Amino acid sequence: MTGQRRLRIMVAKPGLDGHDRGARIVARAFRDAGFEVIYSGLHQTPEQVVAGAIQEDVDLLGLSSLAGAHLYLFSRIIEILTDKGAGDIAVIGGGIFPQDDVPRLKGMGVREIFGPGSKLENIVEWVSANIKPRE
Amino acid sequence: MTNVTDRIIAGDVRAAARLIRDIDDGMPEARQALKDLYPHTGKAYIVGVTGAPGVGKSTLVDRFIQHLRAQGKTVGVLAVDPTSPFTGGAILGDRVRMQRHATDEGVFIRSMATRGHFGGLTPSTRSVINVLDAMGKDVILVETVGVGQDEVDIVRTAHTTIIVLIPGMGDDVQAIKAGILEVGDLFVINKADRDGADKTAHELRQMLEMQSPDSEKGDWRAPILKTDALSDKGIDEVLNAIEEHRAYLTQNGGKQLEAHMAKKMRIELLDLVKQRVIEDFLMGLEQSAEFGSIVEDMVAKKLDPYTACDMIINKRLKS
């Protein structure tokens, strides 16, 4: 019997940000690329996002933020992931971020940032090239 | 006993989540862990929730979690959604309705994709139930994909199967069809705040009474209940009905339950063997040069598919 790993991704909306059109479109693009996508729904606390990602055993956590609270929310999520021994779940971010925040986000461990105008095929390409199902 | 097994029995979420992944991905090493965990299973009560897309299965499951937790019971949830037959990808959306329970340590929710399997569940579902059972969950809720008429794997998996309908569904012609209506241990008409709930309940009752007696179900008479899951109405009544069905299965020394389990285990074993036989048999077949040349012969009309099939099977069985 030979197993076959499938990439599992959680697309999450942390914080009080009600705009999820982008997150849903990216989720669809991931589905169409053959990945299994779990969508968190709106208004998630960092704790809820991490608990969901761990229960679902995802390889990648895609965080969407358009409301400006990304520095706090993303760093808190990465902190809880590490605390829970799930630091091997990769984190990427999508949404609206001031240019100056991009290096800060990457510095705290966000692997890649996709801002406005990012092409779906580029996001999918980046994921396919950089994220492998964890063994 | 492996370390993973100990961790799962102690309720380690990460270890359980990982093993479930290995089971779902068909990793051979998962088999040993399942063997080790098996003696720790058999305590959980398994409830199946099935019905057409959009009837409110996930919202009902969310309410069941809420009310079961209020009773102090721990809950495992498996929510199955379809895999795209075109891309192999899936959006697993049931979790959105239940995500508020994510941080409750007495709840474990897992979404799974059908990955090409028909029947409303995934080939791995029964094994994954065993993991949640060994973790010590008191009740395991299994939500199937939105099913139509003959996706009835769930009956061979759950102790109690709930069929969810909404007002306006299940008119006489639909309800007389074989399949889903034959398998319900209890029926829930959700969104009962809408017009026509009583009429649907009445029609359903008539259909159920017309059915010939079923030895498997014995003299259990499937109740029909009304809920409005969004407004949290009628949920305790459903949970009570599940308890009544459980009491029915376990009465008289549990003869009904024993018969149910025997049937379930026959099918579980048969499915496992089938899966392994198919995997072993088909391994590498499609990529083999021989397979390619047979297809070429078929394209050239030198060979019919029936003879080709005989050839492949005879050859593989000999080797």
XYZ file of C-alpha atoms in Angstrom:
454
model
C 0.000 0.000 0.000
C 1.441 3.305 -1.033
C 0.240 6.418 0.667
C -0.388 9.710 -1.018
C 0.012 12.966 0.856
C -2.377 15.799 0.060
C -1.532 19.361 0.951
C -3.933 20.733 3.569
C -4.324 24.465 4.071
C -6.347 26.527 6.513
C -7.443 29.933 5.278
C -8.268 32.028 8.321
C -9.710 35.445 9.145
C -8.364 36.495 12.523
C -9.696 39.539 14.323
C -12.567 41.925 13.796
C -12.310 42.138 10.040
C -15.416 41.327 8.072
C -13.955 41.335 4.573
C -13.531 37.799 3.351
C -14.060 38.032 -0.403
C -10.296 37.824 -0.928
C -9.883 34.905 1.468
C -12.666 32.995 -0.261
C -11.234 33.598 -3.714
C -7.803 32.429 -2.596
C -9.456 29.369 -0.968
C -11.059 28.526 -4.303
C -7.780 28.923 -6.136
C -6.179 26.486 -3.672
C -9.021 24.024 -4.223
C -8.607 24.294 -7.969
C -4.895 23.608 -7.524
C -5.815 20.275 -5.910
C -5.295 21.230 -2.259
C -7.669 20.523 0.613
C -8.758 23.828 2.094
C -10.411 24.463 5.427
C -11.921 27.913 5.854
C -12.167 29.238 9.405
C -14.993 31.707 8.957
C -14.930 35.308 10.163
C -13.896 36.936 13.445
C -11.541 34.301 14.805
C -9.377 34.776 17.857
C -5.713 33.749 17.452
C -6.445 30.840 19.834
C -9.310 29.618 17.639
C -7.198 29.829 14.488
C -4.384 27.789 16.035
C -6.720 25.196 17.588
C -8.399 24.719 14.222
C -5.107 24.445 12.345
C -3.823 21.810 14.768
C -7.011 19.721 14.783
C -7.066 19.808 10.989
C -3.335 18.971 10.783
C -2.708 21.538 8.058
C 0.651 22.181 6.408
C -0.022 25.851 5.807
C -1.983 28.581 7.522
C -3.025 31.454 5.246
C -3.978 34.508 7.295
C -6.050 37.235 5.710
C -6.133 40.716 7.175
C -7.509 43.944 5.754
C -8.192 45.808 8.950
C -4.759 46.878 10.133
C -4.300 44.620 13.156
C -1.947 42.234 11.361
C 1.176 42.956 13.454
C -0.505 41.922 16.689
C -2.661 39.110 15.287
C -0.009 37.415 13.152
C 2.672 37.548 15.858
C 0.230 36.220 18.461
C -0.769 33.325 16.174
C 2.863 32.412 15.519
C 3.551 32.608 19.260
C 0.672 30.250 20.115
C 1.637 27.852 17.310
C 5.139 27.640 18.791
C 3.790 27.216 22.333
C 1.608 24.332 21.187
C 4.510 22.597 19.470
C 3.081 23.371 16.050
C 5.765 25.770 14.843
C 6.219 23.538 11.800
C 2.921 24.790 10.351
C 3.986 27.452 7.835
C 2.246 30.837 7.916
C 1.629 33.208 5.006
C -0.312 36.462 4.953
C -2.620 38.134 2.483
C -4.348 41.502 2.551
C -3.402 45.107 2.961
C -0.123 45.856 4.732
C 1.986 49.031 4.831
C 5.302 48.468 3.032
C 7.236 48.971 6.277
C 5.334 46.160 7.953
C 6.310 43.526 5.387
C 9.867 43.020 6.714
C 8.532 43.076 10.283
C 6.001 40.358 9.448
C 8.682 38.266 7.755
C 10.928 38.854 10.735
C 8.369 37.317 13.055
C 8.184 34.204 10.883
C 5.568 34.895 8.211
C 6.974 33.061 5.213
C 5.484 35.228 2.459
C 3.178 38.207 2.095
C 0.704 38.700 -0.753
C -0.590 42.250 -0.998
C -3.227 43.846 -3.237
C -2.816 42.935 -6.900
C -1.220 39.551 -6.185
C -2.117 37.126 -8.931
C -3.830 33.894 -7.904
C -1.491 31.839 -10.063
C 1.511 33.394 -8.323
C 0.130 32.537 -4.892
C -0.578 28.951 -5.955
C 2.830 28.706 -7.602
C 4.559 29.954 -4.463
C 2.694 27.445 -2.308
C 3.398 24.546 -4.679
C 7.098 25.405 -4.746
C 7.622 26.145 -1.048
C 5.140 24.141 0.987
C 5.250 20.373 1.015
C 2.974 18.109 3.026
C 4.812 17.439 6.294
C 6.122 13.891 6.597
C 2.977 0.000 22.607
C 4.106 2.984 20.616
C 4.533 6.441 22.005
C 1.894 7.815 19.609
C -0.665 5.419 21.018
C 0.026 6.518 24.599
C -0.224 10.158 23.627
C -3.542 9.656 21.858
C -5.047 7.718 24.745
C -3.942 10.573 27.012
C -5.909 12.904 24.737
C -3.000 14.563 22.850
C -4.659 16.583 20.073
C -1.543 16.998 17.933
C -0.769 13.259 17.951
C -4.367 12.363 17.111
C -4.552 14.961 14.343
C -1.329 13.610 12.857
C -2.426 9.973 12.955
C -5.733 10.899 11.327
C -3.723 12.519 8.533
C -1.654 9.362 8.094
C -4.817 7.258 7.953
C -6.432 9.591 5.441
C -3.297 9.687 3.298
C -3.089 5.878 3.368
C 0.292 5.684 5.086
C 1.115 2.046 5.865
C 2.653 2.938 9.256
C -0.762 4.110 10.470
C -1.876 0.479 10.557
C 0.267 -0.424 13.553
C -1.042 2.543 15.549
C -4.615 1.534 14.685
C -3.914 -2.000 15.886
C -2.514 -0.664 19.165
C -5.413 1.728 19.670
C -8.126 -0.788 18.908
C -8.309 -2.333 22.407
C -9.087 1.178 23.701
C -12.080 1.675 21.404
C -15.729 0.735 21.752
C -16.729 3.201 24.439
C -17.927 6.090 22.297
C -21.479 6.437 21.053
C -21.509 7.171 17.330
C -24.215 9.340 15.810
C -24.509 9.873 12.070
C -26.047 13.039 10.631
C -27.032 12.875 6.992
C -29.325 14.601 4.524
C -29.361 16.652 1.345
C -27.062 19.657 0.886
C -28.309 22.806 2.604
C -30.694 21.233 5.127
C -28.565 22.488 8.020
C -26.508 19.454 9.042
C -23.490 21.472 10.176
C -25.595 23.959 12.128
C -27.375 21.066 13.849
C -24.048 19.446 14.682
C -22.876 22.763 16.137
C -25.947 22.787 18.401
C -25.475 19.130 19.347
C -21.913 19.952 20.443
C -23.178 22.888 22.528
C -25.866 20.825 24.291
C -23.719 17.724 24.790
C -21.005 19.880 26.349
C -23.625 21.377 28.674
C -24.329 17.789 29.792
C -20.614 17.375 30.500
C -19.949 14.991 27.594
C -16.861 15.197 25.411
C -17.455 15.298 21.668
C -15.603 14.289 18.527
C -16.815 15.512 15.147
C -15.983 14.232 11.683
C -17.346 16.421 8.923
C -17.098 15.083 5.391
C -17.241 17.304 2.306
C -16.803 16.358 -1.349
C -13.540 16.371 -3.287
C -13.687 17.990 -6.707
C -13.650 15.189 -9.279
C -11.801 17.520 -11.651
C -8.927 18.868 -9.590
C -8.752 16.583 -6.555
C -9.018 19.659 -4.345
C -11.704 20.426 -1.808
C -13.088 23.260 0.252
C -14.076 21.873 3.613
C -16.642 24.334 4.874
C -18.552 22.510 7.616
C -16.078 23.686 10.211
C -17.154 27.322 9.774
C -20.426 26.540 11.566
C -18.717 24.820 14.494
C -15.467 26.763 14.804
C -16.693 28.506 17.996
C -15.986 25.201 19.789
C -12.394 25.029 18.500
C -10.744 26.074 21.743
C -12.920 23.842 23.939
C -10.629 21.018 25.010
C -13.568 18.641 25.254
C -14.199 18.972 21.514
C -12.191 17.721 18.548
C -13.401 18.646 15.072
C -11.907 17.250 11.897
C -12.894 17.968 8.304
C -12.311 15.308 5.695
C -12.633 15.189 1.931
C -14.231 12.234 0.128
C -11.229 11.872 -2.210
C -13.240 10.122 -4.867
C -15.165 7.799 -2.572
C -18.927 7.471 -3.022
C -21.316 6.622 -0.229
C -21.255 9.830 1.780
C -18.156 9.086 3.876
C -14.445 8.578 3.200
C -12.715 5.172 3.104
C -10.859 6.243 6.248
C -13.892 7.297 8.288
C -14.249 4.159 10.404
C -10.563 4.167 11.307
C -10.684 7.852 12.175
C -13.684 7.197 14.419
C -11.545 4.625 16.217
C -8.900 7.279 16.897
C -11.463 9.680 18.419
C -12.953 6.795 20.377
C -9.546 5.842 21.800
C -8.965 9.514 22.662
C -11.890 9.121 25.034
C -14.602 11.143 23.311
C -18.015 10.200 24.756
C -20.007 10.993 21.628
C -18.763 11.062 18.037
C -20.852 12.988 15.544
C -20.269 12.047 11.916
C -21.618 14.479 9.351
C -21.800 13.013 5.857
C -21.556 14.916 2.596
C -24.891 16.259 1.454
C -26.388 13.027 0.214
C -29.107 12.234 -2.214
C -30.608 8.799 -2.139
C -28.259 5.891 -1.827
C -25.228 7.247 -0.023
C -25.915 5.194 3.060
C -22.458 4.172 4.351
C -23.271 6.014 7.540
C -25.803 3.393 8.653
C -23.059 0.793 8.695
C -20.919 3.116 10.778
C -23.108 4.851 13.362
C -25.172 3.506 16.254
C -27.899 6.045 15.571
C -28.452 7.613 12.155
C -30.301 10.911 11.907
C -31.819 11.965 8.589
C -32.253 15.711 8.276
C -34.931 17.188 6.020
C -36.501 20.607 5.603
C -40.125 21.630 4.992
C -41.187 20.988 1.437
C -38.839 18.051 0.959
C -39.828 14.440 0.882
C -43.022 14.659 -1.109
C -44.741 11.352 -1.755
C -42.798 10.343 -4.846
C -39.392 11.236 -3.434
C -40.087 9.518 -0.166
C -41.203 6.268 -1.718
C -37.827 5.797 -3.380
C -35.580 3.244 -1.834
C -32.549 4.333 0.083
C -32.242 7.116 2.515
C -35.656 6.865 4.136
C -35.133 3.218 4.895
C -32.079 3.906 6.992
C -33.096 6.608 9.440
C -33.302 5.798 13.140
C -34.665 9.232 13.655
C -35.811 12.054 11.403
C -35.308 15.738 11.977
C -37.200 18.396 10.082
C -34.902 21.379 10.439
C -35.790 24.985 9.591
C -39.181 24.078 11.047
C -39.988 27.760 11.446
C -40.718 27.704 7.730
C -44.113 26.935 6.254
C -44.986 23.325 5.644
C -43.077 21.644 8.476
C -46.168 19.870 9.799
C -47.172 18.755 6.323
C -43.706 17.335 5.680
C -43.776 15.555 9.053
C -47.179 14.114 8.265
C -46.158 12.891 4.800
C -43.009 11.388 6.191
C -44.923 9.582 8.934
C -47.272 8.115 6.334
C -44.374 6.928 4.207
C -42.625 5.342 7.161
C -45.796 3.530 8.208
C -46.171 2.073 4.748
C -42.773 0.425 4.931
C -42.710 -3.279 5.445
C -41.383 -4.395 8.831
C -37.612 -4.496 8.915
C -36.010 -7.220 10.986
C -32.865 -5.153 11.386
C -34.708 -2.259 12.975
C -36.904 -4.556 15.080
C -39.846 -2.729 16.598
C -38.088 0.647 16.806
C -40.395 3.300 15.441
C -38.331 6.177 14.046
C -39.507 9.432 15.641
C -39.937 12.589 13.586
C -38.789 15.749 15.342
C -38.811 19.408 14.412
C -35.893 21.765 14.997
C -34.819 25.283 14.191
C -31.095 24.884 14.689
C -30.258 28.503 13.951
C -32.480 29.650 16.847
C -31.456 26.715 19.045
C -34.937 25.194 19.147
C -35.777 21.491 19.533
C -32.189 20.321 20.102
C -32.671 18.682 23.519
C -35.612 16.732 22.123
C -33.327 15.271 19.438
C -30.656 14.383 21.989
C -33.315 12.697 24.136
C -34.487 10.696 21.130
C -30.892 9.577 20.518
C -30.767 8.398 24.145
C -34.039 6.534 23.662
C -32.661 4.805 20.584
C -29.536 3.913 22.490
C -31.656 2.468 25.314
C -33.612 0.509 22.724
C -30.420 -0.958 21.231
C -29.096 -1.966 24.635
C -32.327 -3.338 26.146
C -32.817 -7.089 26.739
C -29.113 -7.623 27.293
C -28.176 -5.647 24.192
C -29.287 -8.168 21.556
C -30.140 -5.422 19.068
C -26.813 -3.721 19.599
C -24.960 -6.991 19.190
C -26.708 -7.685 15.897
C -25.973 -4.135 14.769
C -22.302 -4.453 15.706
C -21.965 -7.827 14.003
C -23.332 -6.378 10.793
C -21.137 -3.311 11.113
C -18.000 -5.377 11.680
C -18.690 -7.644 8.706
C -18.849 -4.598 6.490
C -15.892 -2.909 8.123
C -13.734 -5.968 7.528
C -15.010 -6.492 4.010
C -14.266 -2.850 3.158
C -10.754 -3.053 4.593
C -9.995 -6.186 2.597
C -11.472 -4.674 -0.553
C -9.410 -1.552 -0.155
C -6.186 -3.468 0.335
C -6.901 -5.900 -2.487
C -7.686 -3.099 -4.879
C -4.619 -1.108 -3.887
C -2.279 -4.084 -4.106
C -3.829 -5.332 -7.297
C -3.818 -2.025 -9.096
C -0.408 -0.916 -7.884
C 1.645 0.150 -10.864
C -0.851 -1.299 -13.319
C -1.751 1.923 -15.037
C 1.889 2.906 -15.464
C 2.980 -0.482 -16.821
C 4.036 -0.863 -20.445
C 1.721 -3.838 -20.742
C -1.290 -1.732 -19.780
C -0.309 0.892 -22.333
C -0.036 -1.618 -25.148
C -3.375 -3.206 -24.248
C -5.023 0.220 -24.429
C -3.338 0.797 -27.803
C -4.774 -2.492 -29.064
C -8.193 -1.405 -27.871
C -7.903 1.935 -29.625
C -6.931 0.078 -32.813
C -10.026 -2.108 -32.306
C -7.815 -5.210 -32.159
C -9.036 -5.948 -28.679
C -12.326 -5.530 -26.859
C -12.332 -4.209 -23.266
C -13.889 -7.390 -21.846
C -11.135 -9.642 -23.195
C -8.553 -7.073 -22.112
C -9.938 -7.145 -18.575
C -9.821 -10.970 -18.497
C -6.223 -10.890 -19.710
C -5.077 -8.493 -17.017
C -6.864 -10.270 -14.208
C -5.693 -13.750 -15.210
C -2.127 -12.587 -15.509
C -2.086 -10.703 -12.192
C -3.737 -13.547 -10.298
C -1.073 -15.971 -11.511
C 1.832 -13.752 -10.525
